[in-house]
GROMACS .gro file of C-alpha atoms in nm:
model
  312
    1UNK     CA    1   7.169  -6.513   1.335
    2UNK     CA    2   7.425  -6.368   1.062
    3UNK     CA    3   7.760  -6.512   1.159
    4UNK     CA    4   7.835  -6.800   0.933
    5UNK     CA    5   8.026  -6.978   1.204
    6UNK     CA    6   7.718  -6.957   1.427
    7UNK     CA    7   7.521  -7.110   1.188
    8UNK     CA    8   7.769  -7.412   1.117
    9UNK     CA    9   7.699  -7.492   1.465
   10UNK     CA   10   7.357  -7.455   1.497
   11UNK     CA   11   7.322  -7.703   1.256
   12UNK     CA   12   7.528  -7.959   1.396
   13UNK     CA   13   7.347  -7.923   1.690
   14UNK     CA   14   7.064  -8.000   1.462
   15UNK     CA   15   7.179  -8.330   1.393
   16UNK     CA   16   7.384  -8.266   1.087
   17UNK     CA   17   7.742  -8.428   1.074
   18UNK     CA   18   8.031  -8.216   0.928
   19UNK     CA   19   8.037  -8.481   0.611
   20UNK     CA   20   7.635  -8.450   0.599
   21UNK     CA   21   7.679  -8.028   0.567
   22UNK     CA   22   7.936  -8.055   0.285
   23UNK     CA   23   7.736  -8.283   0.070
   24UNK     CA   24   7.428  -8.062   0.141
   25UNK     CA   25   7.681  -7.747   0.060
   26UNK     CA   26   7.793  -7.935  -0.301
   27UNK     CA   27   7.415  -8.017  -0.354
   28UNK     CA   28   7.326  -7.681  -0.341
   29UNK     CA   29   7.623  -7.533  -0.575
   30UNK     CA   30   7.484  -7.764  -0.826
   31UNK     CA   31   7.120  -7.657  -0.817
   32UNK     CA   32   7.231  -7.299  -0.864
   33UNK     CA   33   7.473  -7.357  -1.104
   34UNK     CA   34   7.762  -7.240  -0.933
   35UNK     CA   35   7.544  -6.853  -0.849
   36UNK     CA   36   7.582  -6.950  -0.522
   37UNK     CA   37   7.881  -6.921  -0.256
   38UNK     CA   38   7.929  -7.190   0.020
   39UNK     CA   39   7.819  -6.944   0.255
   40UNK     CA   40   7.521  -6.849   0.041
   41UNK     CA   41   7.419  -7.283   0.060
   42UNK     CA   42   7.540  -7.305   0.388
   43UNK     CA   43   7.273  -7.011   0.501
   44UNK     CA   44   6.998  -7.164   0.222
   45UNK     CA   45   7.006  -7.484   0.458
   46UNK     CA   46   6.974  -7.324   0.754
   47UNK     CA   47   6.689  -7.136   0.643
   48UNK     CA   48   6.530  -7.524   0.556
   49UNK     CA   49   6.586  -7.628   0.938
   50UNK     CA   50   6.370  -7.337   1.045
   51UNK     CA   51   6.640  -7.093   1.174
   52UNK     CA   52   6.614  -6.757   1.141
   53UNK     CA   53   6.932  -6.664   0.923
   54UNK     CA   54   7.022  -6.356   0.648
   55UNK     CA   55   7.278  -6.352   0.449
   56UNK     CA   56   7.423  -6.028   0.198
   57UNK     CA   57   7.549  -6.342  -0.041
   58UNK     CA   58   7.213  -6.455  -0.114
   59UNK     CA   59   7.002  -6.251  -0.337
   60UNK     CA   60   6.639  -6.174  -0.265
   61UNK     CA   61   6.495  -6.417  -0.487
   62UNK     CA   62   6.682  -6.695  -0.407
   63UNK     CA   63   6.555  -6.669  -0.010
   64UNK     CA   64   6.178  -6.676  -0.206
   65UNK     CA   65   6.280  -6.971  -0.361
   66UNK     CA   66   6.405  -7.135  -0.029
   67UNK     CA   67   6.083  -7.046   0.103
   68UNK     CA   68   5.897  -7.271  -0.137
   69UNK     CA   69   6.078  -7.572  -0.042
   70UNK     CA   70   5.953  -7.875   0.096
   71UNK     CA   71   5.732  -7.840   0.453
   72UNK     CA   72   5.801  -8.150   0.617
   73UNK     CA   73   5.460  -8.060   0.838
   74UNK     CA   74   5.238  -8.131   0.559
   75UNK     CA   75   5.435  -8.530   0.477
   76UNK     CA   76   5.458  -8.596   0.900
   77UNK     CA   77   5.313  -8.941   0.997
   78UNK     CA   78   5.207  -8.959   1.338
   79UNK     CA   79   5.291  -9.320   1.499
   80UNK     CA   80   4.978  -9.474   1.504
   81UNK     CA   81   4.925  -9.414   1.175
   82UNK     CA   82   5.240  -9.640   1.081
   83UNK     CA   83   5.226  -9.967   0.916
   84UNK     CA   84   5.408 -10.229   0.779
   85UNK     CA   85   5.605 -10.135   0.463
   86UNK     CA   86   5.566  -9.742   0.490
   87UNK     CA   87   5.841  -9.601   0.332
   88UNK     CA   88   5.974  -9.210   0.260
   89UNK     CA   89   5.848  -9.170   0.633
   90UNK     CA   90   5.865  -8.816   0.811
   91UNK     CA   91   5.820  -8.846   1.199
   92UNK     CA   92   5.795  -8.582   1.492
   93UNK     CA   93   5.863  -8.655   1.850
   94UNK     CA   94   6.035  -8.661   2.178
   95UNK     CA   95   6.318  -8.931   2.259
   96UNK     CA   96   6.183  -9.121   2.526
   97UNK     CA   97   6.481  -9.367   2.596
   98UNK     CA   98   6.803  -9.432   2.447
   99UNK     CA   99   6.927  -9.770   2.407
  100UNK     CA  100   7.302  -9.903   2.474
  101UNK     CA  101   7.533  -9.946   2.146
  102UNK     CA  102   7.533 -10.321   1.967
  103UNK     CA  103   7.813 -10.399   1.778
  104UNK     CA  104   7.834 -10.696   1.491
  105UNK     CA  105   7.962 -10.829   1.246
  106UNK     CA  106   7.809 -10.867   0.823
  107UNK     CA  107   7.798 -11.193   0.652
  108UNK     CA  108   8.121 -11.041   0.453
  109UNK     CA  109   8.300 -11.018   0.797
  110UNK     CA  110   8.306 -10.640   0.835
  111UNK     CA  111   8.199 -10.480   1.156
  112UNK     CA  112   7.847 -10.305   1.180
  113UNK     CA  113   7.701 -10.074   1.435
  114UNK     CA  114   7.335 -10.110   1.579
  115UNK     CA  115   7.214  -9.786   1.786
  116UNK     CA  116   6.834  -9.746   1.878
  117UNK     CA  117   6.609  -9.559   2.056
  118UNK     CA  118   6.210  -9.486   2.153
  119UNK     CA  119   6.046  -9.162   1.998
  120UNK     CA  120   5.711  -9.089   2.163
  121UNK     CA  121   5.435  -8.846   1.944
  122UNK     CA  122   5.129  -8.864   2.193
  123UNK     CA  123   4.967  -9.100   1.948
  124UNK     CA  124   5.188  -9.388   2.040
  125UNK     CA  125   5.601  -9.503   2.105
  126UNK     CA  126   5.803  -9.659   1.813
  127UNK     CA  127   6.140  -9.797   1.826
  128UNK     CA  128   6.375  -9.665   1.593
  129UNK     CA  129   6.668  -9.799   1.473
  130UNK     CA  130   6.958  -9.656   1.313
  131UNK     CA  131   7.236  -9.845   1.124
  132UNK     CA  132   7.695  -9.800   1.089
  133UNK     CA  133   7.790  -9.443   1.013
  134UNK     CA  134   7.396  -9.283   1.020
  135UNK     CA  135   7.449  -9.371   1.408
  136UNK     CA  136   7.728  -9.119   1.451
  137UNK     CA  137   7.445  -8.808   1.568
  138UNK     CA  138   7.368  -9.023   1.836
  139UNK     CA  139   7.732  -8.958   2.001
  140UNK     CA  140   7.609  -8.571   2.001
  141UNK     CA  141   7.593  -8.424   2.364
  142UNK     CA  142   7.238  -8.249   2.238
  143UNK     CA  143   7.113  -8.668   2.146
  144UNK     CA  144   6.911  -8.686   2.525
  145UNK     CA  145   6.602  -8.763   2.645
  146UNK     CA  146   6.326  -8.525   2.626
  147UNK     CA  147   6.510  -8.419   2.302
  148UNK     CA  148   6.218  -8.312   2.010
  149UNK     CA  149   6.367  -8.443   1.674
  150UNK     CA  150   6.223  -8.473   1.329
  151UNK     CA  151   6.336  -8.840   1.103
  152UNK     CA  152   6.303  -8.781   0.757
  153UNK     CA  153   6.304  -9.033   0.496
  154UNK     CA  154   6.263  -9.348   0.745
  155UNK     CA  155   6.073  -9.669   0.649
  156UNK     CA  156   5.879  -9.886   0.868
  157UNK     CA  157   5.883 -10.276   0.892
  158UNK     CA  158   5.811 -10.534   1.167
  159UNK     CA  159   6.097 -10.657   1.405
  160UNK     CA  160   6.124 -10.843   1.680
  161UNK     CA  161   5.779 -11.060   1.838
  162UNK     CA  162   5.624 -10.861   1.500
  163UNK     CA  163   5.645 -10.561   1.645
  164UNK     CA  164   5.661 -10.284   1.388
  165UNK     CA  165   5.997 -10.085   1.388
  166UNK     CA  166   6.134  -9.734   1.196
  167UNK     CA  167   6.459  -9.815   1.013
  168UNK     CA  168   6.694  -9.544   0.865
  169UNK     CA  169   6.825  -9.535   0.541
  170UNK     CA  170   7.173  -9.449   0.433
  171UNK     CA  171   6.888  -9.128   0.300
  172UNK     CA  172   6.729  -9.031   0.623
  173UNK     CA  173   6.789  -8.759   0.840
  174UNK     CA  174   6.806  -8.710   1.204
  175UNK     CA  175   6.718  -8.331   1.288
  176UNK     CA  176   6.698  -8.237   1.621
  177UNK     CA  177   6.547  -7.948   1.778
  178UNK     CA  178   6.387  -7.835   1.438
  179UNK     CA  179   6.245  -7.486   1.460
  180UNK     CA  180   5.960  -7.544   1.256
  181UNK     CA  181   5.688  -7.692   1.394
  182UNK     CA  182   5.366  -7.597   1.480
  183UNK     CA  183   5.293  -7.447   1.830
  184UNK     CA  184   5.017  -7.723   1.905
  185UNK     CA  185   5.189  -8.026   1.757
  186UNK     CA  186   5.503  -7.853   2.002
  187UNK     CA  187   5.296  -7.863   2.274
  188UNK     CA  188   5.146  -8.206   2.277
  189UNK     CA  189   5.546  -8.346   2.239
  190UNK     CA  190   5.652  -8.080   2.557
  191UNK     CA  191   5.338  -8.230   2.743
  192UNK     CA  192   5.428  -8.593   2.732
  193UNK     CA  193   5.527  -8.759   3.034
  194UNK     CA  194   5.802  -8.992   3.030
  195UNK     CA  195   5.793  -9.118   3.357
  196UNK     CA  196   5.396  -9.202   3.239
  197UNK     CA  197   5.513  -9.369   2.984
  198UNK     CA  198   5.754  -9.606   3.219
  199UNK     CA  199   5.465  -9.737   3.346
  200UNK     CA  200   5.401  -9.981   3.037
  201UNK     CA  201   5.318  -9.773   2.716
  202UNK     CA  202   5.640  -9.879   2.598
  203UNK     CA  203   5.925 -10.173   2.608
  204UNK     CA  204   6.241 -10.063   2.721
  205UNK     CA  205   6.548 -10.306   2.703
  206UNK     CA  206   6.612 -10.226   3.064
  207UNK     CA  207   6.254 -10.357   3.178
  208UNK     CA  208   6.131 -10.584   2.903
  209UNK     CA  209   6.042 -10.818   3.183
  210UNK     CA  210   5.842 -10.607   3.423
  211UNK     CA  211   5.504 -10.675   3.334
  212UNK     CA  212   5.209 -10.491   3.376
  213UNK     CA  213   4.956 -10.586   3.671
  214UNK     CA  214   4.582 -10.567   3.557
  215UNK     CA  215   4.513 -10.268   3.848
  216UNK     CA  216   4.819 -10.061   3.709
  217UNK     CA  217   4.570 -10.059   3.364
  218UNK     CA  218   4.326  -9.812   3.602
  219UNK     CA  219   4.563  -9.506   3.538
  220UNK     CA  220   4.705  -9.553   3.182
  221UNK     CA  221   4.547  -9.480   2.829
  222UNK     CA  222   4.701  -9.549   2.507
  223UNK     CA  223   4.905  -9.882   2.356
  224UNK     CA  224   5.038 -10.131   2.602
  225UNK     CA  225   5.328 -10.320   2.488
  226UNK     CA  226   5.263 -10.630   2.677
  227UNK     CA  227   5.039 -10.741   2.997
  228UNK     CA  228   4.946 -11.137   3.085
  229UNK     CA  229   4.661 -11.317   3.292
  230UNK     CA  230   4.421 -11.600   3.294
  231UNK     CA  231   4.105 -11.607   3.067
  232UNK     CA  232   3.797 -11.658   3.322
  233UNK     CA  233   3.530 -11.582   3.087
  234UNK     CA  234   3.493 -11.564   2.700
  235UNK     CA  235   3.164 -11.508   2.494
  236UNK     CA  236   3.147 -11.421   2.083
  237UNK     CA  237   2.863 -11.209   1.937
  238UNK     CA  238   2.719 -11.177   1.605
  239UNK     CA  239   2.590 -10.856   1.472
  240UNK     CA  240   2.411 -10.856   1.121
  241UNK     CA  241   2.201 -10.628   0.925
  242UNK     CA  242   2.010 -10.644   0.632
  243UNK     CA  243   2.198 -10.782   0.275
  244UNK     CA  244   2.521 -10.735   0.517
  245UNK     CA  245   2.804 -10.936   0.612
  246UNK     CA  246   2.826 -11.069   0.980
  247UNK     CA  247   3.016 -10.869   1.240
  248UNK     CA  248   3.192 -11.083   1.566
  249UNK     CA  249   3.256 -10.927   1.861
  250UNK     CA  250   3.510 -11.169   2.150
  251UNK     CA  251   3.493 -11.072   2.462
  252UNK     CA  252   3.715 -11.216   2.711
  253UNK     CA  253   3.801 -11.193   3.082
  254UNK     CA  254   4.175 -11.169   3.170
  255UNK     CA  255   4.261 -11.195   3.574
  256UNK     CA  256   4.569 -11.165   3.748
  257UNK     CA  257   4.652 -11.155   4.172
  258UNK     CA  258   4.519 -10.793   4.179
  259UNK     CA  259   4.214 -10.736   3.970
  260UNK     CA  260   4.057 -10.846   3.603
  261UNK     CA  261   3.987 -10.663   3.276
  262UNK     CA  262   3.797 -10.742   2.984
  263UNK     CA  263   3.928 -10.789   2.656
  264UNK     CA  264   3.746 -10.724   2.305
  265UNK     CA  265   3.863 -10.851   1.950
  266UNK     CA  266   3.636 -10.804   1.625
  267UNK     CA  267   3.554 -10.925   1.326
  268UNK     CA  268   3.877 -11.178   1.176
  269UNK     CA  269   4.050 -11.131   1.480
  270UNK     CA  270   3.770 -11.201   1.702
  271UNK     CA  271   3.754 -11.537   1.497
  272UNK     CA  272   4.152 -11.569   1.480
  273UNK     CA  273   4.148 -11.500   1.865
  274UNK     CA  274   3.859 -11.719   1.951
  275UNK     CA  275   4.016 -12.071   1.810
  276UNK     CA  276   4.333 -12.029   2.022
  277UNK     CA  277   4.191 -11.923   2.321
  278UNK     CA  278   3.956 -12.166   2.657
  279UNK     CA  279   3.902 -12.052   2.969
  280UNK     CA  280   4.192 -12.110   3.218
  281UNK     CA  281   4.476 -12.076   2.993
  282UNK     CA  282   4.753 -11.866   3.073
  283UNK     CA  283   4.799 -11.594   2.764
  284UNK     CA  284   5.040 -11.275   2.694
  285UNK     CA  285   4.878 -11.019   2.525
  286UNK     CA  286   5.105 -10.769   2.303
  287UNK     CA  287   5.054 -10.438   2.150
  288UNK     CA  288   4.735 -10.419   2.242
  289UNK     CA  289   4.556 -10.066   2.328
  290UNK     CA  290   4.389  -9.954   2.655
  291UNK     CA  291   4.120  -9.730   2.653
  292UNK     CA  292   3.780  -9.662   2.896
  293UNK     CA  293   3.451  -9.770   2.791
  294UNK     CA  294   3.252  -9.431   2.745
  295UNK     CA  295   2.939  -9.619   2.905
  296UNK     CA  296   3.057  -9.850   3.178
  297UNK     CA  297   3.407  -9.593   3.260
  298UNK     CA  298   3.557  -9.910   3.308
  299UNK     CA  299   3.900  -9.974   3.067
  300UNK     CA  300   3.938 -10.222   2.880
  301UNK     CA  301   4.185 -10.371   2.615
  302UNK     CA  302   4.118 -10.370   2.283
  303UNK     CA  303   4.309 -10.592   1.986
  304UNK     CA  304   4.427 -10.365   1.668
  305UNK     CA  305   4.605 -10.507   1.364
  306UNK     CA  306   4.925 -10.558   1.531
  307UNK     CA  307   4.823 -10.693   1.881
  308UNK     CA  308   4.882 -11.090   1.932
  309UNK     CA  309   4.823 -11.347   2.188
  310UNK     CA  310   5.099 -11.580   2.317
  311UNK     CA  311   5.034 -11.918   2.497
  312UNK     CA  312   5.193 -11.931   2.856
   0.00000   0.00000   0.00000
């Protein structure tokens, strides 16, 4: 790919806006010193996005140079590593639903713009938010479902029913399509299922009602936004070794019409969980992760920092 014009497109079919290129073109003049051309930046930041580009107006050690800049692979943050108050985040993953447009308006009585979306890594689904003019690649044709994107410079920070959310910046970046990425991390995002993922691993707007039934939990694997039942059974163990500090272990029945599951909280949460919680009561249980019991083969739901019981 030689033809500047090509490469102006490419990029904006990277998720670059036209104003987003020119201050990347003027940022570039100024690190060179003005020994660049605008074609000579315009190629340099191709050559960042992964596209393979050559251009005469770029010497020989400049493309070295451009080579040496940052790899985004080595700073990526998968989404079950994220946690509250994670900030300069770089994330990789597949757009797994797209959300309608919110408008509203500031406390000064402007108008703002709220778009969002789900990105799903194969670790896990995060909602992502993105605020007024950043929103604008979202309009793109290319913005679709199934679309592999990389965020850059996001920051993480719980929402709605403490639910963690990824927030953009006036500095983050949208990339889509970017052509660096490693052929197994590109595999695992081609190889996730979507329509899997309708089945509960994430909370859509459009079915944030539709809860799961226990015997749906027989096929699935993975976080679980939300699922509700009735505690049957409930039973805390102690585990303690020598000179060490006590370990608790909950376990819990939860039933519904077609089956039950068992449910397993430790240490502070166990404790937390156990003083809210009799048998009979109607409960919600959110975030909480799914995963078979390499003894019994029988899945069961497990409570991580984020997970949380609600009171029917």
């Amino acid at each position: 790919m030689s033809d500047i014009h090509e490469v102006y497109e490419q990029l904006l079919k990277n998720g670059f806006t036209d104003k987003d290129l020119q201050e990347q073109i003027k940022r570039k003049e100024q690190e060179f010193r003005g020994f660049i051309t605008k074609e000579g930046a315009l190629f340099l930041i191709a050559k960042e996005q992964g596209l393979s580009v050559y251009s005469p107006d770029i010497k020989k050690e400049i493309y070295e140079e451009a080579h040496q800049e940052i790899d985004y692979n080595e700073f990526l943050v998968t989404i079950e590593e994220l946690r509250e108050n994670m900030t300069n985040l770089v994330l990789l993953g597949k757009i797994v639903d797209i959300f309608p447009l919110k408008e509203f308006i500031r406390k000064d009585g402007t108008p703002g713009i709220l778009r969002s979306f789900l990105l799903a890594d194969g670790t896990g689904v995060i909602k992502i938010l993105v605020w007024n003019d950043q929103s604008e690649i979202m309009d793109s044709e290319f913005f679709t479902v199934e679309k592999i994107i990389r965020i850059i410079n996001a920051y993480c920070k719980k929402g709605f029913n403490n639910n963690l959310e990824v927030h953009l910046s006036k500095k983050s970046k949208i990339l889509m399509d970017p052509g660096d990425i490693p052929k197994k991390i590109q595999q695992k995002l081609h190889n996730i299922n979507i329509d899997a993922l309708s089945l509960g691993h994430y909370v859509s707007e459009k079915n944030i009602h539709n809860y799961i039934a226990i015997s749906d939990l027989y096929e699935m694997d993975g976080f679980l936004t939300s699922i509700k039942g009735c505690i049957s059974h409930y039973e805390l163990k102690e585990f303690s070794k020598d000179q060490e500090q006590p370990s608790f272990l909950l376990k819990f029945i939860l039933t519904d019409e077609t089956g039950e599951v068992q449910v397993n909280a430790w240490n502070m949460k166990a404790i937390e969980i156990l003083s809210l919680i009799e048998k009979g009561l109607n409960i919600r249980l959110n975030n909480i992760f799914i995963k078979e019991n390499q003894y019994t083969h029988q899945k069961e739901l497990k409570f991580t920092k984020n997970s949380s019981l609600q009171i029917l």
